[in-house]
XYZ file of C-alpha atoms in Angstrom:
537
model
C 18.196 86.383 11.339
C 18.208 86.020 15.034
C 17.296 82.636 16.558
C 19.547 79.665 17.826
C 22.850 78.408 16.843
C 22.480 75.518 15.232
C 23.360 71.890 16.573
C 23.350 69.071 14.830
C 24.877 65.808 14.753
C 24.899 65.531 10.179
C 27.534 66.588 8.718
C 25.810 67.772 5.544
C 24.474 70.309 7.797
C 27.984 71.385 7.976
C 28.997 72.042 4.641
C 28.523 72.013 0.799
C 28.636 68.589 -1.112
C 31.604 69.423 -2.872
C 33.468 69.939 0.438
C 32.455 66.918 2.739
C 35.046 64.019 1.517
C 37.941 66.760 2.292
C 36.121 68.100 5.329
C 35.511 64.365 6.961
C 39.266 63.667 6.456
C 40.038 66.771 8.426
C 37.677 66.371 10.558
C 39.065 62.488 11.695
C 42.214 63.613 12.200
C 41.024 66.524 14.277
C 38.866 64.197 16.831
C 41.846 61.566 16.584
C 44.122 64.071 17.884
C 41.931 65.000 20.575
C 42.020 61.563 21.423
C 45.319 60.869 21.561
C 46.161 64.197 23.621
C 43.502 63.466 26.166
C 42.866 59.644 26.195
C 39.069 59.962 25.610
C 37.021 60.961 22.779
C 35.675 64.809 22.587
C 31.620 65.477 22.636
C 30.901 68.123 20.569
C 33.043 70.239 18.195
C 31.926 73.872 17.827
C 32.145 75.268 14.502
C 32.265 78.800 12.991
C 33.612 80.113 9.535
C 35.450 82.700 7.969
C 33.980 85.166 5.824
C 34.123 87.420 2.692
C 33.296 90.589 2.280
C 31.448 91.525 -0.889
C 31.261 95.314 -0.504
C 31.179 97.071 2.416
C 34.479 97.290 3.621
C 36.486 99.542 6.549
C 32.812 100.935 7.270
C 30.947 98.227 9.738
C 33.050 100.163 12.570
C 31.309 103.740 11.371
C 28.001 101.675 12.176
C 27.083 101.749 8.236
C 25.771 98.264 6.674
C 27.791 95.655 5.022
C 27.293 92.556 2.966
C 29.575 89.565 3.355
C 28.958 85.922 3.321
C 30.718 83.067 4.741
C 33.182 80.947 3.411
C 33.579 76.973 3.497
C 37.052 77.784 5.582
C 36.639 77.724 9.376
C 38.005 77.439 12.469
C 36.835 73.617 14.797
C 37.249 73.509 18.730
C 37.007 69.603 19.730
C 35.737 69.793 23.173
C 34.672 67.830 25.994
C 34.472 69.234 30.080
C 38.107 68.518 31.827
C 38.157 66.525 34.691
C 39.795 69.316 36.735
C 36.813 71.119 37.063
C 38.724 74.566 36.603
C 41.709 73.786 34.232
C 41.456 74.662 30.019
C 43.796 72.520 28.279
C 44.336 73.558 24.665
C 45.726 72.325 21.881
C 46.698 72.171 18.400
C 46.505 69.521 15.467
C 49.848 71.981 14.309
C 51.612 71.981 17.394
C 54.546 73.056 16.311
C 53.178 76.088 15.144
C 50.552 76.548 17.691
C 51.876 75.031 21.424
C 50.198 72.975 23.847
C 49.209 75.388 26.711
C 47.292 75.294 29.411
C 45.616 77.603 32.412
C 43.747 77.654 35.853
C 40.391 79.867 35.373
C 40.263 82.296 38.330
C 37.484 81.910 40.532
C 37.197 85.469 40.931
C 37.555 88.381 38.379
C 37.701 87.887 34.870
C 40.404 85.590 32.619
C 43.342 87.882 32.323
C 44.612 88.362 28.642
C 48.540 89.896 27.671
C 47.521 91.711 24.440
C 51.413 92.438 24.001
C 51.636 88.569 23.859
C 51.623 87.114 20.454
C 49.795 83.721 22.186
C 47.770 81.991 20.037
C 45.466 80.800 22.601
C 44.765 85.230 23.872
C 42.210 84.139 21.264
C 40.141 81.651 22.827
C 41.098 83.547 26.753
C 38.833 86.176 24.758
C 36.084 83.988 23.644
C 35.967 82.561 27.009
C 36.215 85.895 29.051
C 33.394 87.274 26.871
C 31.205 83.862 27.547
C 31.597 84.112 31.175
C 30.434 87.861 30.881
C 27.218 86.453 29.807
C 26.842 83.511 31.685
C 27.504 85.838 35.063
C 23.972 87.314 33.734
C 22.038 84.558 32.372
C 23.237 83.058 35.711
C 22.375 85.890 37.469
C 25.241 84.982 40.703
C 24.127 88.445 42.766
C 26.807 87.009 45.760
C 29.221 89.467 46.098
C 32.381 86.566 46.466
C 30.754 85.143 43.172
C 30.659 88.685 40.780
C 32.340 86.666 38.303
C 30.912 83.580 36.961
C 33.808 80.968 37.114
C 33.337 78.462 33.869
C 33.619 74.895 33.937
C 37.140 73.783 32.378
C 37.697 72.212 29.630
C 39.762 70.017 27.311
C 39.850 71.729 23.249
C 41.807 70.666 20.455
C 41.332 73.522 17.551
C 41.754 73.300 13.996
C 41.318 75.776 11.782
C 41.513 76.670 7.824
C 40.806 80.160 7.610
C 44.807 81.520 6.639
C 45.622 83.816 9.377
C 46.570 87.546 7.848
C 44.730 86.352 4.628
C 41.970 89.448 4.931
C 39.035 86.194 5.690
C 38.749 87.237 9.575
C 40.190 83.855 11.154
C 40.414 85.593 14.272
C 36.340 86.457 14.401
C 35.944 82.637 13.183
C 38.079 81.470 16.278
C 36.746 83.962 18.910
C 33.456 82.622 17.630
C 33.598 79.362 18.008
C 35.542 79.686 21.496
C 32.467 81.732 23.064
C 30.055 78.802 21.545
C 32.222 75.958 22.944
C 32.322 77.876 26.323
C 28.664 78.368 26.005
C 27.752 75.284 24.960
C 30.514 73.222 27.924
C 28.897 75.346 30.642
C 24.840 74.449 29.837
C 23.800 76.533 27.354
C 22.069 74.852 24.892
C 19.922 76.941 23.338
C 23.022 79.679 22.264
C 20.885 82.725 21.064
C 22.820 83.803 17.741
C 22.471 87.934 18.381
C 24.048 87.130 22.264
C 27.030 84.724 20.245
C 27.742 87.639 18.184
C 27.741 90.590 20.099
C 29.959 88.494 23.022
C 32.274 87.550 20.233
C 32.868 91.748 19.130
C 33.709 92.714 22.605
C 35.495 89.767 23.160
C 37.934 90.624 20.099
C 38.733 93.878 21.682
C 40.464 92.335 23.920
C 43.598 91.072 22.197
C 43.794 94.431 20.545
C 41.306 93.795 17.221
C 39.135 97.081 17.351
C 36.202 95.384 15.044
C 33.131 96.937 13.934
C 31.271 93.817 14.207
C 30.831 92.644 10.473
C 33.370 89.873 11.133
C 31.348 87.943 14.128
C 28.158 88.634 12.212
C 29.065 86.721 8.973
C 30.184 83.975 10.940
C 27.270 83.220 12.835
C 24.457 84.697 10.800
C 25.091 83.491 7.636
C 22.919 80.682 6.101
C 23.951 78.708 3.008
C 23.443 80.249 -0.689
C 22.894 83.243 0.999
C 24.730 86.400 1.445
C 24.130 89.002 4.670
C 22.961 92.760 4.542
C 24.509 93.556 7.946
C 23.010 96.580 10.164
C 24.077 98.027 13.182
C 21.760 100.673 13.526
C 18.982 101.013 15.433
C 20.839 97.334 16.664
C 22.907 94.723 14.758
C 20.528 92.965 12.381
C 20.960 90.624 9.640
C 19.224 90.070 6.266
C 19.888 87.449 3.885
C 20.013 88.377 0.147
C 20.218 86.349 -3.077
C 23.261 87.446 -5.335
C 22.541 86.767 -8.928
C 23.111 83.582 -10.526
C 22.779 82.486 -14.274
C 21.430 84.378 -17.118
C 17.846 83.803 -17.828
C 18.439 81.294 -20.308
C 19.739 78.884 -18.062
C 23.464 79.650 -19.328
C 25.955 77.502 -16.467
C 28.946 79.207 -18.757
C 27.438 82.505 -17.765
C 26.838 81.796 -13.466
C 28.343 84.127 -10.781
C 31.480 82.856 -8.977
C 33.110 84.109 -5.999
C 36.975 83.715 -6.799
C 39.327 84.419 -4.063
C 43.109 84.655 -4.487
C 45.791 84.542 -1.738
C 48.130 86.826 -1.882
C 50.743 85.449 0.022
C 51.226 89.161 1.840
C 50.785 88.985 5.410
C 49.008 91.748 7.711
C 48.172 90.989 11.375
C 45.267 93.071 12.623
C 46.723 92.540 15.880
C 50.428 93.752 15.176
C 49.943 96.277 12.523
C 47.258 98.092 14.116
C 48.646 101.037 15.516
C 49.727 102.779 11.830
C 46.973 100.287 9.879
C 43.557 99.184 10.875
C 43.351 100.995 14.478
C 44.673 103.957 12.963
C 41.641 104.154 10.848
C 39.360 103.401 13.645
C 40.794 106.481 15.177
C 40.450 108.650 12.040
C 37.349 107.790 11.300
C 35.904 108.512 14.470
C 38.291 112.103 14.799
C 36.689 112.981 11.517
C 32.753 112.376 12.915
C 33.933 114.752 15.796
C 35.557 117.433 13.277
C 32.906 117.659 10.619
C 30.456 117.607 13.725
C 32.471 121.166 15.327
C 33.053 122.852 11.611
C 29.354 122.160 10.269
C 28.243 123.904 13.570
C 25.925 121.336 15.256
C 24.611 122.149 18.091
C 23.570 118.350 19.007
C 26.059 116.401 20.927
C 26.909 113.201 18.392
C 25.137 110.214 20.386
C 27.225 107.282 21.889
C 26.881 104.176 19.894
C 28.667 101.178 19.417
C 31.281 102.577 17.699
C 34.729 101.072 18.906
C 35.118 104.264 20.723
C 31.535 104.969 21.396
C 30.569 107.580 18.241
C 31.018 106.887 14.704
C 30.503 108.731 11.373
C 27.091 107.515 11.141
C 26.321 109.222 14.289
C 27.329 112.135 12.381
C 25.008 111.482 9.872
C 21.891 110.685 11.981
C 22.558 113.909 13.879
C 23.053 116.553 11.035
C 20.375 115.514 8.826
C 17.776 115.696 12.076
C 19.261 118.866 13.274
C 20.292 121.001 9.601
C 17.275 119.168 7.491
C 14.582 118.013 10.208
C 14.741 114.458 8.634
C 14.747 111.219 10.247
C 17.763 108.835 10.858
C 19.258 106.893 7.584
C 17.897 104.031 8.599
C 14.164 105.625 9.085
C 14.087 107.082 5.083
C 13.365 105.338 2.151
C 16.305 104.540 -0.289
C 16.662 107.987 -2.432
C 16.670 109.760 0.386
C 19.464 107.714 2.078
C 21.491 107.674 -0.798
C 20.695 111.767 -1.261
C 22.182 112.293 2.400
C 25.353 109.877 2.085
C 25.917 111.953 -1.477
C 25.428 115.024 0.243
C 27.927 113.914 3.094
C 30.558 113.018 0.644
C 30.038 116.766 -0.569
C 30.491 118.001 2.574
C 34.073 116.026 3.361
C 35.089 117.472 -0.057
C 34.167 120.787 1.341
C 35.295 121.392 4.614
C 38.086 118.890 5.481
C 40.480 120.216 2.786
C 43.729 119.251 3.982
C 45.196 116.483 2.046
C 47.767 116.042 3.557
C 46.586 115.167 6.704
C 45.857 116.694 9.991
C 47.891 116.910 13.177
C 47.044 116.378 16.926
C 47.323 120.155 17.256
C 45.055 120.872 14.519
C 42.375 118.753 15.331
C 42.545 119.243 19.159
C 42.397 123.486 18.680
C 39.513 122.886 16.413
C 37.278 120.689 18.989
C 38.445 123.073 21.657
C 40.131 120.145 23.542
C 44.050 120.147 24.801
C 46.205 118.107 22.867
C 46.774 115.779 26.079
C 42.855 115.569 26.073
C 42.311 114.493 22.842
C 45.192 111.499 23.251
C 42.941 110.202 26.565
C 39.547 110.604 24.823
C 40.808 109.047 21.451
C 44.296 107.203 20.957
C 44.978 105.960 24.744
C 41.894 102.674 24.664
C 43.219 102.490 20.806
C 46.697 103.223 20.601
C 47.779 104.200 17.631
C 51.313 105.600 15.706
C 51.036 108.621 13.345
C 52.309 112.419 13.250
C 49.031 113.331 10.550
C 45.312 111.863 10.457
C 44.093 111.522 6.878
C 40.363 113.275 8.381
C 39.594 114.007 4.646
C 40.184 110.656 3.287
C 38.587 108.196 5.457
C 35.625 110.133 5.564
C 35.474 110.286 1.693
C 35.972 106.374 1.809
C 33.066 105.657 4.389
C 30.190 107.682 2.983
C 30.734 106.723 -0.564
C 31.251 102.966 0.322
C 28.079 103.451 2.223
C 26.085 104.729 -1.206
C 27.511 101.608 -3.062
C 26.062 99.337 -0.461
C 22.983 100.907 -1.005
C 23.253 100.605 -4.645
C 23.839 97.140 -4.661
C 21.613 96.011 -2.323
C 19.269 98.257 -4.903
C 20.581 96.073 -7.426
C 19.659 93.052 -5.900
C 16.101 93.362 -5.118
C 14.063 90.720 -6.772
C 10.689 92.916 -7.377
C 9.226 93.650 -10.422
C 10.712 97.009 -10.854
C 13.941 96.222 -9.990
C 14.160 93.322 -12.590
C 13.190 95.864 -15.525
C 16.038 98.401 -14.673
C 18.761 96.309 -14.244
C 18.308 93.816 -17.178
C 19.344 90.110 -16.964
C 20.827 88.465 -14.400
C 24.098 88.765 -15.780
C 24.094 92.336 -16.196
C 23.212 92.508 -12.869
C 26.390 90.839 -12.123
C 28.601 92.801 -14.180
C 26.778 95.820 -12.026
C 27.709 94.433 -8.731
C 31.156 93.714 -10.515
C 31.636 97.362 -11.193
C 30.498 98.539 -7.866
C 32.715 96.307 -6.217
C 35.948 97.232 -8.826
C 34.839 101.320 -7.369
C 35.358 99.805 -3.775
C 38.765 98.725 -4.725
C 40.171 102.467 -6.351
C 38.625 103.500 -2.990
C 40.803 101.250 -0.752
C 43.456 101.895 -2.947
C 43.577 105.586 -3.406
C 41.361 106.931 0.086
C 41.328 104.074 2.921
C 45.394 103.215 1.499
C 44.853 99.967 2.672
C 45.620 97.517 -0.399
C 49.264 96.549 -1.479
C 51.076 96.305 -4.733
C 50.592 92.614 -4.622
C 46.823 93.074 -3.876
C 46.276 95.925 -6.861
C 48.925 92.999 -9.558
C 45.872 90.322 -8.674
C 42.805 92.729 -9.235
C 44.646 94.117 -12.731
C 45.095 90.477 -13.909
C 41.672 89.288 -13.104
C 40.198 92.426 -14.894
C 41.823 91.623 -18.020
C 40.897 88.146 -17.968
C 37.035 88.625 -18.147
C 36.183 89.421 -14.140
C 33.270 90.797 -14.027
C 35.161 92.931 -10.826
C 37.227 92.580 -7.307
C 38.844 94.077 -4.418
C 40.819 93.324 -1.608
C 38.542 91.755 0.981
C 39.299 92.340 4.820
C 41.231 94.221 6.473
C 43.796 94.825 4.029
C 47.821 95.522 3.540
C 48.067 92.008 2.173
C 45.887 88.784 2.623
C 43.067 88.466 -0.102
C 41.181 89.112 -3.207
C 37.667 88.802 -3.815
C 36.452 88.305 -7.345
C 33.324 88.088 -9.254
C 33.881 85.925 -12.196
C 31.455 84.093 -14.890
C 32.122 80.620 -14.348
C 33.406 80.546 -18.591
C 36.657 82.854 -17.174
C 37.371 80.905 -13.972
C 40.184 78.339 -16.127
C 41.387 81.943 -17.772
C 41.735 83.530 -15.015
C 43.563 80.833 -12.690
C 45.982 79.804 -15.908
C 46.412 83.988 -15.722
C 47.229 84.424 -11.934
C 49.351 80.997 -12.158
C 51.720 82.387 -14.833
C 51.767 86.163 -14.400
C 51.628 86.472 -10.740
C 52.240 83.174 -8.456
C 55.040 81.914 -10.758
C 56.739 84.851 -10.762
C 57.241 86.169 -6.810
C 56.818 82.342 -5.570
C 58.394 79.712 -8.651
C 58.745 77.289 -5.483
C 55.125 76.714 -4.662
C 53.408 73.501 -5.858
C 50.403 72.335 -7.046
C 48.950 71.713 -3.676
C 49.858 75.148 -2.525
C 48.371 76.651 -5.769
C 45.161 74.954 -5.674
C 45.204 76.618 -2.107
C 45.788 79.718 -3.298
C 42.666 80.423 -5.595
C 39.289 78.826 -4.584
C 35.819 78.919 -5.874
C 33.686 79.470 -3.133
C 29.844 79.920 -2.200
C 28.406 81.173 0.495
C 27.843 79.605 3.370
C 26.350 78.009 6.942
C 27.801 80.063 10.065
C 28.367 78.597 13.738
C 26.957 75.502 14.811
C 27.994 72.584 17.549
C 28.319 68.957 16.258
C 27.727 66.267 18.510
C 30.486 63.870 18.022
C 27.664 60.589 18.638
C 26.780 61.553 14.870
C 30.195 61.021 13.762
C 30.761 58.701 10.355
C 29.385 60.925 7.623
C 25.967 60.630 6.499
């Protein structure tokens, strides 16, 4: 899956069919308002989209593999190079939402960024800081007075569709396509994809969004009609599997559709993250370091690219090497894997018996650590609010979502073998459907990261012939992710409509409903269109 970003100057490259008469109409009034903001016409618009996550979730920043796709919903930069050669102007087709703003780029250390600032544009500061990272090396500027690579300004008008809060990572879609336009405005044309991707994770920690990197991956990656296996170990890696379609017959009442339903709850990544998605960042990797002191290994856990540089895989690489002399998950053929993440789970329900949490004392006396050392090592480049740390929990979550990726991608497999144990194509979607429905009790009742609202959508959708769903994302709010034969899709809106939307929102419209539930498929990730092609094809 490595190779170039895209760049292309059709816009059928850009999306689906279905989607281009809407898209072109956006997409006009996008490069007219760059017109009328700048007084000249922009050269390229830099494209990435948002994603969903089939199954897989809270466990790309334990290093363990995921498998999203993305979504017709993205985030657009208009672009063309400013005529003050070291000025970004940026703008908005919502202004009045998102501000007009602008900025000198320093000619000598890196773009600053306020994380405590709720500025919309802290996003694309961290697309560009990233970008200059790696142009200072592809550059390679050795001068001492030029250790930073200054970039070329610019003039950007962004658009985006991906609902911010909504659980579909609109703020991996913009950081994406702000490293590409940088990229891309400062000579790059030949944007290596892996480079994009790993730019864009680091970049998001920057504004406070401690990411595993599943996110940035979907967003460039992903290919059309396909989904992603996503890797991170030995290194990020991408594979693109097929999800089952129609029954074998041919049956179009009987195809696979990806539903996903708004809930209308918000939850910023970047404001709740202390007591929600940080938080189990921090747990997570506290519980790798825990299991690591009470199961007696003698083997340092190795750094990684963990978010703070070890993760629960690393825990799971070392003990099987050092307790059973096997080789690392990734180095063992599928039974075995899925023996060691079951044996792991076993283990959590073993040793870290305290349901009820642990505290910074109890945690810091069992790594032999003071209490003031364990706050520098592990809550001080994550900050994070909370008296107790669910160890037991998390840990639960992250192995056994691990063992249902590996079942499904199991599941998936096209070969002969496969195909005779898991029956037609639509039982092999009402398979994944269950898997995924197990992901959601384990959000619900281990990671405690869905909502009331989140749990009313999934219940509905069950008893109106979904196959199964979850909250996709980061959770406390944002979306739903269903898998629904396309004979239930009417059923299930006309369900959601009546029983959920028209009761907590009786105000919202047709427009805003039709917004609220889409049908989607999955996806192209990042490109750059050049504007010459512009006019549809």
């Amino acid at each position: 899956m490595s190779g170039v970003v895209p760049t292309t100057s059709s816009f059928s490259e850009v999306y689906p069919q279905d989607a281009i008469p809407a898209q072109e109409k956006r997409w006009g009034n996008l490069l007219s308002h760059f017109e009328k903001e700048y007084g000249r016409k922009a050269e390229y618009v830099s494209r990435s989209p948002g994603r969903v996550n089939i199954i897989g979730e809270h466990i790309d920043y334990s290093l363990y593999e995921c498998l999203p796709m993305a979504i017709t919903a993205d985030v657009c930069l208009a672009f063309c190079l400013s005529p003050s050669n070291n000025k970004i102007r940026i703008a908005n087709t919502n202004p009045a939402k998102f501000p007009t703003g602008e900025f000198d780029i320093p000619s000598e250390k890196e773009i600053p960024i306020d994380a405590e600032a709720h500025d919309w544009s802290n996003y694309f500061k961290s697309g560009l800081r990233g970008a200059a990272e790696l142009l200072q090396k592809k550059k390679k500027t050795d001068a001492r007075s030029a250790a930073y690579y200054q970039p070329v300004g610019m003039d950007i008008v962004v658009d985006g569709t991906v609902p911010a809060g909504g659980g579909l990572s609109s703020s991996a879609a913009f950081v994406c396509a702000s490293a590409l336009a940088v990229m891309k405005a400062n000579g790059e044309d030949r944007v290596d994809k892996r480079e994009l991707v790993e730019v864009a994770i680091v970049s998001e920690r920057a504004v406070g969004v401690n990411s595993g990197g599943m996110d940035q991956s979907a967003s460039v990656f992903s290919l059309k009609d396909s989904g992603l296996c996503i890797s991170f170990v030995p290194k990020l890696s991408a594979q693109p599997v097929t999800f089952p379609t129609a029954a074998p017959d041919g049956n179009k009442d009987r195809e696979l559709v990806f539903l996903i339903a708004q809930s209308f709850v918000t939850s910023n990544k970047r404001v709740t993250g202390p007591i929600h998605y940080n938080l189990r960042v921090v747990e997570c990797t506290l519980a790798a370091h825990y299991l690591a002191r009470i199961l007696r290994l003698t083997t340092p856990l190795p750094s990684d690219a963990g978010p703070l540089g070890s993760s629960l895989r690393g825990l799971h690489d070392t003990y099987f090497s050092e307790k059973e002399n096997t080789g690392p998950g990734n180095r063992v053929d599928g039974s075995t894997y899925a023996a060691q993440l079951e044996k792991l789970s076993q283990l959590v329900e073993d040793y870290l018996v305290q349901d009820e949490g642990y505290t910074r004392e109890d945690i810091a006396k069992t790594l032999g650590i003071s209490v003031d050392e364990l706050n520098s090592k592990y809550t001080t480049k994550v900050p994070v609010r909370a008296e107790r740390f669910k160890l037991r929990q998390r840990a639960l979550h992250v192995f056994t979502e691990a063992l249902r990726v590996q079942r499904v991608m199991a599941l998936l497999q096209d070969d002969a073998q496969q195909q005779q144990t898991a029956g037609t194509e639509n039982t092999r979607a009402a398979d994944l459907g269950m898997l995924v429905t197990e992901t959601q009790n384990s959000l619900r009742e281990s990671y405690e990261c869905s909502c009331p609202e989140l749990d009313q959508l999934c219940e509905i959708a069950l008893k109106n012939g979904a196959w199964g769903g979850r909250v996709t994302g980061a959770g406390w709010g944002g979306c739903s992710v269903h898998l629904v034969p396309a004979e239930s899709v009417e059923r299930m809106k006309d369900a959601w409509r009546r029983e959920y939307f028209a009761v907590k929102f009786p105000e919202m419209g047709e427009e805003e409903l039709a917004e609220a539930i889409v049908a989607t498929k999955p996806g192209n990730g990042s490109l750059v269109y050049e504007t010459k092609g512009w006019g549809g094809d």
